[in-house]
Amino acid sequence: MIFNNKTTVESNDFKLLNKINYPADLRKLKEEQLPQLCKELRDDILKELSVNPGHMASSMGAIELTVALHYVFNTPEDRLVWDVGHQAYGHKILTGRKDRFCTNRKLNGIMPFPSPLESEYDSFVCGHASNSISAALGMALAAKKTGNGKRHVVAIIGDGAMSGGLAFEGLNNVSTTPNDMLIILNDNNMSIDRSVGGLKQALLKLNTNETYNNVRFKLSKWLNAKGYLDEDRRQGILRLNNALKSAISHQQNIFEGLNIRYFGPFDGHNITELVRVLRQLKDMKGPKLLHLHTIKGHGYAPAEKAATIWHAPGKFNINTGERITDDETGVPPKYQTVFGETLLELAKNNPRIIGVTPAMPTGCSMNILMKAMPDRAFDVGIAEGHAVTFSAGMAKEGMLPFCNIYSSFAQRAYDNIIHDVAILKLPVVICLDRAGLVGEDGATHHGAFDIAALRPVPNLTIASPMNEHELRNLMYTAQLDGKGPFVIRYPRGHGVIVDWHNEFEEIEVGTGRKLKDGNSVAVLSVGPIGNNVTKAIEAVEKECGGAQIAHYDMRFIKPLDEKLLAEAASKFKHIITVEDGVRKGGFGSAVLEWLSDNNYTTRVTRLGLPDKFIEQGTVNELQHITGIDTETIAATIKNAISSIS
């Protein structure tokens, strides 16, 4: 197979890896065996992910670091806090999940990201970025308070996660709170797309000399052994050292500016060097940051050359590097593609339009605008809160930003949406990609909560298109004058219309559509889940002759179409609401509130996501489990018809 630009045999007997079930087994190996183990671990991940897709490139780049950490530290007693979880496939394989790794991201299989709910070796949940430093600091202080002062705590932050605001909040607290934690910056110059911003440039320019670090290591150990280096003296020496170093080099290291000892950068793929450095840092007092340079996709030439594509490449041929894709001839486009193409089309006609995304230009198709109009689109890094407030600042001064954030990541910008956008009624169009169930990425990534979270916020318009034409029309409507803050939520994956490029039409805010009239039961849906409703109604009417079920596509969660609601409540004794968000506080709850406020006694059955976190599986599997699939909707309709017969 293609491996470091050379061809090797595709089969691998995994002589070392087969002997390792847990890190305790790993620690029995000799240091000179570790490079071979890294090769076997990398081969195993490649072999599995070629047929069972997952997040490949990040884990490939962290193999040596993973092995070195479990070799040097006494896990699980010592805590490794991964950030982000994309890096941790090697960690999973080495911590008791090797034989089940083939179930990764599958229904009832192992979770897509590390979680303490699955393994004691997973110290914290890490589906979203930038939380490791804060969590690790909390663990380090808790260890001291509970008498576990010898426990080591390590935060491994990478894939662009250092650009997140929470990481800087954590660093600030680390610098002022007594602790001995180690922060490892796995710097691969990437998140999913390439990292952006001044921090990236600073990391690239750091030129701390390895010889200098070796001298510091040895001097620190000698002074400590002689009893000359208590905490006050250490802090004083550190401040003096940092000041002298900054004066000589004419640059300030951001970490040492916070009085966090900085070591690096080191080659993150030199396993021998990593083991040596980690052993030297392991028992060093005070907060420390180890800066490693790694290559995303390391060890597999196609991934090294195109890390963004190989972040999560789908199935592929190991030998040729060819990605295996389904024939999409005649298949409707993905919603994200419709968004990207429509945004460019609108931007050509409206010079006020600006695109903003937090590190997901290819994932949300903002890259289409970036390529055509690079001065009109901004990737702000993994910083969702900043993305919203940055957009608000532009909107305040007359621009019209389309800020695209994955629904589950938008949770991190909740205050920014309220405080910086809604209060001033600023014309920011917040496009929530991946709304609803996203499938194999599991509980941390499902866009389950946006409706319930945003519905109470004043001044927001919240809409969800049933198909591609509706998405285009809502985007067109949102950029018209006087619309204010406008939220458009749509799902991951393909739509339902092959010929999707319709002429734009303005949609009156707060108006839905009656797709089908009826005489027995009314179904009110919002968003693409309405396509399941259409199929369910067809099946019920075919099975139950004479039944006529009404279907209303409400389109807007806020404001609701009160005219359609009044019609449905007056005509039907039983209404069913269907949504792909949480039932509690969601669209169905909004309908119930309106009916109650207007003294209607119509019976309502609400279908939506239950009050629990939904784990990984295909979207179809998860829709069935949560009761919003076509079959369950059809059964609910039949039960409603029976109840009023």
XYZ file of C-alpha atoms in Angstrom:
645
model
C 0.000 0.000 0.000
C 1.008 3.647 -0.264
C 2.956 4.296 2.917
C 5.424 7.156 3.271
C 5.422 7.358 -0.525
C 6.655 3.774 -0.778
C 4.812 0.598 -1.601
C 4.604 -2.087 1.084
C 2.640 -5.292 1.332
C -1.037 -4.807 2.074
C -1.183 -7.548 4.704
C 0.314 -7.068 8.133
C 0.566 -9.703 10.834
C 0.572 -7.055 13.622
C 2.997 -9.079 15.753
C 3.284 -6.381 18.409
C -0.216 -4.922 18.233
C -1.809 -8.355 18.638
C -0.118 -8.643 22.041
C -1.528 -5.344 23.286
C -5.008 -5.089 24.715
C -4.353 -2.358 27.254
C -1.607 0.212 27.933
C -0.121 -2.027 30.617
C 0.775 -4.434 27.805
C 2.302 -1.589 25.820
C 4.554 -0.620 28.704
C 6.151 -4.067 28.631
C 7.699 -3.335 25.227
C 11.276 -2.156 24.787
C 11.715 1.369 23.498
C 13.296 0.105 20.293
C 10.051 -1.761 19.520
C 7.907 1.360 19.598
C 8.530 2.481 15.984
C 7.293 -0.909 14.747
C 4.232 -0.676 16.977
C 3.455 2.762 15.546
C 3.650 1.326 12.041
C 1.329 -1.546 12.929
C -1.136 0.784 14.634
C -1.161 3.065 11.602
C -1.662 0.078 9.280
C -4.530 -1.196 11.404
C -6.339 2.164 11.307
C -5.866 2.425 7.552
C -7.120 -1.096 6.973
C -10.246 -0.564 9.064
C -11.135 2.921 7.877
C -10.814 1.942 4.223
C -14.003 -0.122 4.640
C -15.581 1.500 7.724
C -15.274 5.266 7.199
C -14.275 7.605 9.973
C -11.981 10.500 10.850
C -8.688 9.323 9.455
C -6.058 12.009 8.934
C -6.033 13.442 12.465
C -5.540 10.064 14.132
C -2.824 9.117 11.644
C -0.930 12.235 12.626
C -1.125 11.465 16.351
C 0.056 7.829 16.388
C 3.529 8.413 17.841
C 2.147 10.832 20.411
C -0.528 8.325 21.449
C 1.961 5.497 21.896
C 4.426 7.696 23.774
C 1.773 8.988 26.177
C 0.528 5.541 27.135
C 4.118 4.283 27.364
C 5.279 7.022 29.744
C 2.158 7.710 31.786
C 0.307 5.278 34.018
C -3.096 5.383 32.368
C -5.907 5.274 33.355
C -4.719 6.494 36.783
C -2.995 9.330 34.982
C -5.504 11.343 32.972
C -5.208 11.990 29.235
C -7.712 14.591 28.042
C -8.021 14.523 24.245
C -9.037 17.591 22.261
C -10.406 17.021 19.672
C -11.524 13.408 19.564
C -10.548 13.101 15.895
C -7.027 12.378 17.128
C -7.920 9.440 19.318
C -8.444 6.321 17.168
C -5.028 4.982 18.142
C -5.913 5.668 21.765
C -9.099 3.630 21.413
C -7.294 0.656 19.905
C -4.688 0.627 22.677
C -7.251 0.897 25.488
C -9.330 -2.260 25.281
C -11.325 -1.539 22.116
C -9.105 -3.108 19.484
C -11.438 -5.999 18.740
C -14.468 -3.676 18.604
C -12.885 -0.931 16.553
C -14.678 -2.336 13.516
C -17.934 -1.144 15.139
C -16.714 2.450 15.457
C -19.479 4.966 14.614
C -21.999 2.174 14.000
C -25.299 1.605 15.775
C -24.598 0.025 19.194
C -20.866 0.105 18.394
C -18.124 2.069 20.073
C -18.661 5.804 20.232
C -17.234 8.068 17.529
C -15.364 10.187 20.071
C -13.809 9.386 23.458
C -16.250 9.364 26.356
C -15.977 8.304 30.015
C -19.331 6.599 29.490
C -17.491 4.044 27.369
C -14.046 3.624 28.905
C -12.161 4.579 32.055
C -9.268 5.511 29.762
C -11.396 8.292 28.260
C -11.048 11.050 30.830
C -13.543 13.473 29.324
C -15.972 13.899 26.436
C -14.359 15.548 23.421
C -16.710 15.793 20.453
C -16.362 19.595 20.348
C -13.048 21.417 20.335
C -11.107 23.534 22.842
C -12.360 22.148 26.179
C -9.311 20.067 27.170
C -7.286 22.698 29.028
C -10.192 23.764 31.225
C -11.229 20.177 31.966
C -7.656 19.044 32.631
C -7.030 21.945 35.003
C -10.161 20.997 36.910
C -8.963 17.403 37.124
C -5.487 18.445 38.263
C -6.856 20.590 41.074
C -9.362 17.912 42.068
C -6.541 15.380 42.296
C -4.705 17.581 44.783
C -7.841 18.240 46.811
C -8.687 14.532 47.050
C -5.215 13.327 48.000
C -4.189 12.110 44.538
C -1.369 14.602 44.201
C 0.828 12.143 42.318
C -1.693 11.796 39.493
C -0.498 13.324 36.247
C -2.957 15.189 34.051
C -2.239 15.831 30.371
C -4.309 17.882 27.930
C -3.680 17.020 24.275
C -5.002 19.858 22.159
C -4.698 19.815 18.377
C -6.353 20.089 14.982
C -6.782 23.822 15.333
C -8.558 23.581 18.701
C -6.147 26.105 20.228
C -7.921 28.815 18.222
C -11.089 28.369 20.293
C -11.823 30.990 22.921
C -12.316 28.421 25.684
C -8.717 27.263 25.206
C -7.467 30.785 25.947
C -9.755 31.088 28.963
C -8.260 27.840 30.229
C -4.697 29.014 29.589
C -5.355 32.195 31.524
C -6.566 30.194 34.526
C -3.695 27.700 34.219
C -1.222 30.575 34.493
C -2.663 31.853 37.789
C -3.668 28.613 39.538
C -1.037 26.358 41.157
C -0.898 23.139 39.147
C 1.528 20.695 37.560
C -0.428 19.838 34.432
C 1.095 19.266 31.027
C -0.474 20.728 27.894
C 0.566 19.134 24.618
C -0.059 21.243 21.549
C -0.326 18.863 18.603
C 0.340 21.450 15.938
C -0.464 20.097 12.478
C -1.419 23.511 11.086
C -4.924 22.153 10.512
C -8.419 21.899 11.932
C -10.480 20.317 9.182
C -9.500 22.944 6.685
C -6.176 24.659 7.230
C -5.866 26.715 10.401
C -6.112 30.459 10.089
C -5.264 33.505 12.143
C -2.419 35.126 14.005
C -1.940 32.256 16.451
C -1.102 29.946 13.568
C 1.551 32.378 12.382
C 2.967 32.671 15.889
C 3.226 28.911 16.224
C 4.977 28.657 12.888
C 7.541 31.277 13.955
C 8.380 29.839 17.382
C 12.045 28.964 17.220
C 12.842 27.627 20.651
C 16.093 25.707 20.334
C 16.236 22.027 21.310
C 19.686 22.449 22.883
C 18.358 25.340 24.920
C 15.517 23.144 26.141
C 17.902 20.338 27.075
C 19.946 22.739 29.189
C 16.773 23.984 30.887
C 15.669 20.434 31.593
C 18.946 19.502 33.236
C 19.375 22.737 35.180
C 15.813 22.584 36.489
C 16.222 18.972 37.638
C 19.554 19.743 39.344
C 18.216 22.815 41.161
C 15.142 20.916 42.264
C 17.191 17.961 43.512
C 19.392 20.305 45.564
C 16.351 21.987 47.088
C 17.149 25.363 45.526
C 13.977 25.611 43.457
C 10.886 26.240 45.568
C 7.724 27.632 43.950
C 8.473 31.316 44.569
C 11.996 30.996 43.207
C 10.768 28.979 40.249
C 8.222 31.664 39.330
C 10.848 34.405 39.699
C 13.370 32.554 37.551
C 10.665 31.827 34.990
C 9.662 35.487 34.756
C 13.304 36.585 34.403
C 13.987 33.846 31.860
C 10.987 34.840 29.786
C 11.894 38.526 29.873
C 15.502 37.880 28.799
C 14.422 35.461 26.101
C 11.883 37.932 24.697
C 14.455 40.741 24.714
C 17.071 38.645 22.919
C 14.720 37.113 20.349
C 12.633 40.292 19.845
C 9.457 38.229 20.091
C 7.082 37.191 22.838
C 6.060 33.558 23.226
C 2.363 33.687 24.121
C 2.634 30.739 26.502
C 5.695 31.960 28.369
C 4.015 35.349 28.475
C 1.449 33.582 30.661
C 4.219 32.045 32.807
C 3.589 28.599 31.360
C 6.856 26.786 30.668
C 7.201 26.221 26.939
C 9.148 23.347 25.375
C 9.531 22.859 21.686
C 8.784 22.650 18.955
C 9.722 18.986 18.648
C 9.118 16.449 15.904
C 5.874 14.737 16.881
C 6.698 11.698 14.748
C 9.993 10.853 16.472
C 8.766 8.309 19.008
C 12.133 7.954 20.740
C 12.435 11.692 21.246
C 8.836 11.929 22.432
C 9.375 9.288 25.102
C 12.514 11.069 26.299
C 10.881 14.481 26.489
C 7.708 13.200 28.182
C 9.779 11.430 30.828
C 11.653 14.643 31.554
C 8.473 16.689 31.768
C 6.423 14.116 33.649
C 7.354 15.135 37.199
C 8.354 18.730 36.537
C 6.507 21.153 38.785
C 4.291 23.912 37.464
C 2.266 24.173 34.255
C 4.089 23.174 31.090
C 3.332 23.246 27.376
C 4.981 20.842 24.945
C 4.753 22.017 21.345
C 4.870 19.255 18.715
C 4.916 19.575 14.961
C 3.007 16.752 13.281
C 1.670 16.046 9.812
C -2.028 15.354 9.468
C -2.393 12.004 7.693
C 1.244 11.112 8.416
C 2.374 7.809 6.968
C -0.131 7.660 4.113
C 0.934 9.716 1.125
C -2.515 10.646 -0.251
C -3.612 11.925 3.167
C -0.401 13.906 3.667
C -0.920 15.645 0.322
C -4.616 16.469 0.829
C -5.333 16.477 4.552
C -8.653 18.311 4.238
C -10.071 15.700 1.863
C -8.685 12.877 4.005
C -9.989 14.269 7.279
C -12.963 11.938 6.799
C -12.520 10.451 3.319
C -15.177 7.750 3.292
C -14.233 4.365 1.870
C -11.016 4.144 -0.131
C -8.590 1.751 -1.814
C -5.497 1.518 0.381
C -3.195 0.501 -2.454
C -4.124 3.222 -4.923
C -5.390 5.971 -2.631
C -8.567 6.147 -4.701
C -11.629 7.213 -2.734
C -14.665 5.036 -3.358
C -17.762 7.108 -3.970
C -21.265 6.211 -5.007
C -22.510 7.166 -8.439
C -24.506 10.331 -7.763
C -25.770 10.777 -11.305
C -29.366 11.879 -11.029
C -29.108 12.179 -7.235
C -30.349 15.396 -5.576
C -27.545 17.638 -4.304
C -26.508 17.975 -0.699
C -28.148 20.811 1.176
C -24.711 22.276 1.878
C -24.020 22.440 -1.869
C -27.282 24.256 -2.481
C -26.345 26.676 0.299
C -22.881 27.324 -1.150
C -24.051 27.833 -4.725
C -26.989 29.987 -3.643
C -24.823 32.149 -1.410
C -22.512 32.888 -4.322
C -25.479 33.663 -6.557
C -26.911 36.076 -3.991
C -23.530 37.678 -3.294
C -23.087 38.507 -6.979
C -26.254 40.581 -6.836
C -25.941 41.983 -3.319
C -22.569 43.614 -2.524
C -23.421 43.765 1.187
C -23.356 39.975 1.563
C -20.397 38.500 3.442
C -19.762 34.836 4.267
C -18.459 33.739 7.692
C -17.663 30.238 8.950
C -15.787 28.879 11.982
C -13.292 26.476 10.365
C -15.803 24.625 8.167
C -15.554 26.147 4.664
C -15.575 22.801 2.843
C -17.972 21.179 5.319
C -20.631 23.841 4.763
C -19.591 24.725 1.168
C -18.598 28.281 2.054
C -15.484 27.422 0.008
C -17.561 28.080 -3.126
C -17.844 31.774 -2.211
C -14.249 31.832 -0.956
C -12.950 30.626 -4.291
C -15.045 33.019 -6.378
C -14.887 36.056 -4.073
C -12.030 35.565 -1.579
C -12.482 39.072 -0.181
C -16.135 38.366 0.675
C -15.750 35.235 2.837
C -13.979 34.651 6.137
C -12.905 31.488 7.946
C -12.366 32.603 11.541
C -11.079 29.294 12.910
C -12.707 27.145 15.572
C -14.399 30.107 17.229
C -18.169 29.962 16.917
C -18.886 32.724 19.406
C -16.448 35.021 17.654
C -17.961 34.113 14.274
C -21.367 35.374 15.427
C -20.108 38.553 17.099
C -17.758 39.279 14.186
C -20.794 38.968 11.925
C -22.769 41.241 14.237
C -20.072 43.897 14.057
C -20.192 43.882 10.276
C -23.997 43.946 10.292
C -23.960 46.939 12.643
C -21.999 48.852 10.012
C -24.169 47.968 7.051
C -22.977 44.572 5.820
C -25.186 41.479 5.566
C -23.308 38.448 6.900
C -24.333 34.861 6.260
C -22.799 33.081 9.253
C -22.808 29.309 8.686
C -22.310 27.106 11.748
C -23.123 23.458 12.335
C -26.167 23.299 14.582
C -24.460 21.471 17.447
C -21.513 23.883 17.346
C -23.830 26.900 17.413
C -24.623 25.944 20.996
C -21.217 27.451 21.805
C -22.387 30.828 20.468
C -25.702 31.054 22.318
C -24.867 34.177 24.293
C -23.438 35.851 21.201
C -26.670 35.220 19.289
C -28.727 36.725 22.109
C -26.477 39.549 23.270
C -24.735 40.621 20.074
C -27.329 39.921 17.384
C -30.882 39.651 18.731
C -30.953 42.617 21.104
C -30.009 45.056 18.330
C -32.077 43.238 15.678
C -29.008 43.061 13.464
C -29.389 41.558 9.989
C -27.235 38.481 10.492
C -28.355 35.358 8.633
C -27.378 32.377 10.788
C -27.413 29.223 8.694
C -27.432 26.103 10.850
C -26.044 23.234 8.795
C -26.335 19.658 10.132
C -29.599 20.443 11.949
C -31.404 17.340 13.185
C -29.884 13.873 13.297
C -26.463 13.713 11.654
C -25.856 9.975 11.917
C -22.518 8.384 12.745
C -20.950 11.301 14.640
C -23.315 10.689 17.529
C -24.536 12.629 20.547
C -22.021 15.474 20.419
C -22.878 16.320 16.823
C -26.654 15.871 16.413
C -28.347 19.210 15.778
C -31.069 18.427 18.282
C -31.378 21.540 20.425
C -31.358 24.605 18.183
C -35.133 25.029 17.925
C -35.741 24.680 21.656
C -32.776 26.915 22.495
C -33.495 29.726 20.046
C -37.291 29.782 20.070
C -37.566 31.897 23.271
C -35.123 34.555 22.008
C -36.887 37.801 20.999
C -36.379 39.330 17.549
C -35.271 36.080 15.890
C -36.927 34.630 12.820
C -36.440 30.850 12.715
C -37.217 28.847 9.589
C -36.518 25.418 8.170
C -36.930 24.521 4.467
C -38.594 21.288 3.405
C -36.507 21.047 0.235
C -33.838 22.746 -1.867
C -36.202 25.240 -3.504
C -37.415 26.349 -0.103
C -33.821 26.729 1.123
C -32.983 28.997 -1.797
C -36.113 31.065 -1.294
C -35.494 31.439 2.430
C -31.906 32.543 1.795
C -33.161 35.049 -0.754
C -35.808 36.323 1.668
C -33.354 36.626 4.549
C -31.084 39.010 2.644
C -33.874 41.421 1.748
C -34.042 44.708 3.629
C -35.682 44.834 7.014
C -35.660 41.110 7.853
C -33.449 41.385 10.946
C -31.822 38.331 12.557
C -32.786 35.299 10.493
C -32.026 31.655 11.365
C -32.271 28.973 8.674
C -31.763 25.360 9.761
C -31.259 22.455 7.359
C -29.864 18.920 7.592
C -26.757 17.067 6.608
C -26.901 15.060 3.399
C -28.860 15.036 0.172
C -32.092 16.830 -0.550
C -35.035 15.581 -2.601
C -35.032 17.640 -5.819
C -32.643 16.895 -8.664
C -33.532 20.045 -10.608
C -32.927 22.335 -7.658
C -32.005 25.641 -9.310
C -35.299 27.538 -9.139
C -35.934 31.226 -9.640
C -35.898 33.115 -6.351
C -39.199 33.965 -4.680
C -39.688 35.969 -1.523
C -41.455 34.070 1.238
C -43.577 36.155 3.571
C -42.090 35.730 7.031
C -44.291 33.610 9.270
C -46.221 31.854 6.512
C -46.456 28.125 5.901
C -47.977 26.027 3.125
C -50.934 23.689 3.045
C -49.492 20.873 0.964
C -52.577 18.705 1.140
C -56.106 19.100 2.455
C -57.899 16.417 4.431
C -60.920 15.512 6.525
C -59.643 13.303 9.330
C -56.281 14.234 10.843
C -53.862 17.120 10.243
C -50.092 16.712 10.326
C -47.971 19.822 10.904
C -44.304 19.443 10.020
C -41.354 21.784 9.852
C -38.283 21.287 7.711
C -37.092 18.308 5.642
C -38.696 15.792 7.998
C -41.861 16.806 6.169
C -40.742 14.557 3.320
C -41.137 11.580 5.669
C -44.610 12.875 6.477
C -45.542 13.017 2.791
C -44.524 9.384 2.327
C -46.336 8.327 5.493
C -49.560 10.015 4.401
C -49.382 8.331 0.998
C -48.923 4.940 2.673
C -51.809 5.454 5.122
C -54.234 6.689 2.482
C -53.334 3.760 0.268
C -53.883 1.314 3.117
C -56.941 2.987 4.656
C -59.372 3.744 1.854
C -61.341 6.917 2.373
C -58.911 8.483 4.834
C -57.864 11.996 3.873
C -54.978 13.397 5.898
C -54.091 17.076 5.733
C -50.449 18.128 5.631
C -49.174 21.583 6.524
C -45.527 22.552 5.969
C -45.237 25.298 8.569
C -41.807 26.498 7.366
C -41.421 28.959 10.258
C -40.988 27.979 13.873
C -40.938 31.635 14.805
C -43.184 33.400 14.025
C -45.746 30.651 13.576
C -48.348 30.903 10.824
C -51.329 31.638 13.040
C -53.772 31.575 10.121
C -52.830 27.984 9.255
C -52.863 26.985 12.925
C -56.342 28.409 13.391
C -57.548 26.563 10.295
C -56.121 23.240 11.475
C -57.356 23.687 15.047
C -60.868 24.590 13.898
C -61.222 21.800 11.371
C -59.485 18.817 12.992
C -59.946 17.131 16.343
C -56.458 15.637 16.262
C -53.227 17.319 15.156
C -49.844 15.604 14.862
C -46.652 17.683 14.904
C -43.400 16.295 13.503
C -39.921 17.745 13.918
C -36.306 16.532 13.884
C -35.337 18.364 17.062
C -36.072 17.681 20.707
C -39.769 17.490 21.597
C -39.355 19.411 24.844
C -39.497 23.079 24.022
C -39.490 22.501 20.286
C -41.866 23.144 17.407
C -44.613 20.923 18.823
C -44.389 22.770 22.129
C -44.811 26.054 20.270
C -47.986 24.720 18.651
C -49.344 23.575 22.028
C -48.624 26.966 23.561
C -50.437 28.767 20.760
C -53.464 26.458 20.982
C -53.654 26.951 24.729
C -53.239 30.721 24.502
C -56.071 30.852 21.968
C -58.412 28.504 23.875
C -58.353 25.593 21.445
C -58.836 22.105 22.894
C -57.603 20.168 19.879
C -55.756 16.974 20.786
C -52.057 17.124 19.829
C -49.549 14.307 19.412
C -45.938 15.458 19.155
C -43.277 13.468 17.320
C -39.643 14.465 17.738
C -36.460 13.502 19.506
C -36.903 12.136 23.047
C -35.449 13.609 26.223
C -32.149 11.753 26.028
C -28.909 11.910 24.073
C -28.985 9.902 20.863
C -25.844 7.943 20.075
C -24.372 7.025 16.683
C -25.947 5.139 13.782
C -27.185 5.881 10.295
C -29.801 8.598 9.983
C -32.397 6.015 8.928
C -31.603 3.833 11.945
C -31.787 6.778 14.327
C -35.016 8.119 12.838
C -36.562 4.704 13.475
C -35.277 4.597 17.052
C -36.539 8.104 17.793
C -39.883 7.588 16.081
C -39.696 10.103 13.255
C -39.261 7.622 10.414
C -41.949 7.116 7.776
C -43.278 3.917 9.351
C -43.686 5.394 12.839
C -45.315 8.544 11.484
C -47.731 6.386 9.489
C -48.567 4.301 12.567
C -49.168 7.475 14.580
C -51.521 8.802 11.898
C -53.490 5.540 11.874
C -53.801 5.609 15.665
C -55.042 9.195 15.476
C -57.667 8.253 12.888
C -58.802 5.378 15.089
C -59.076 7.636 18.125
C -61.578 9.938 16.423
C -63.596 7.274 14.580
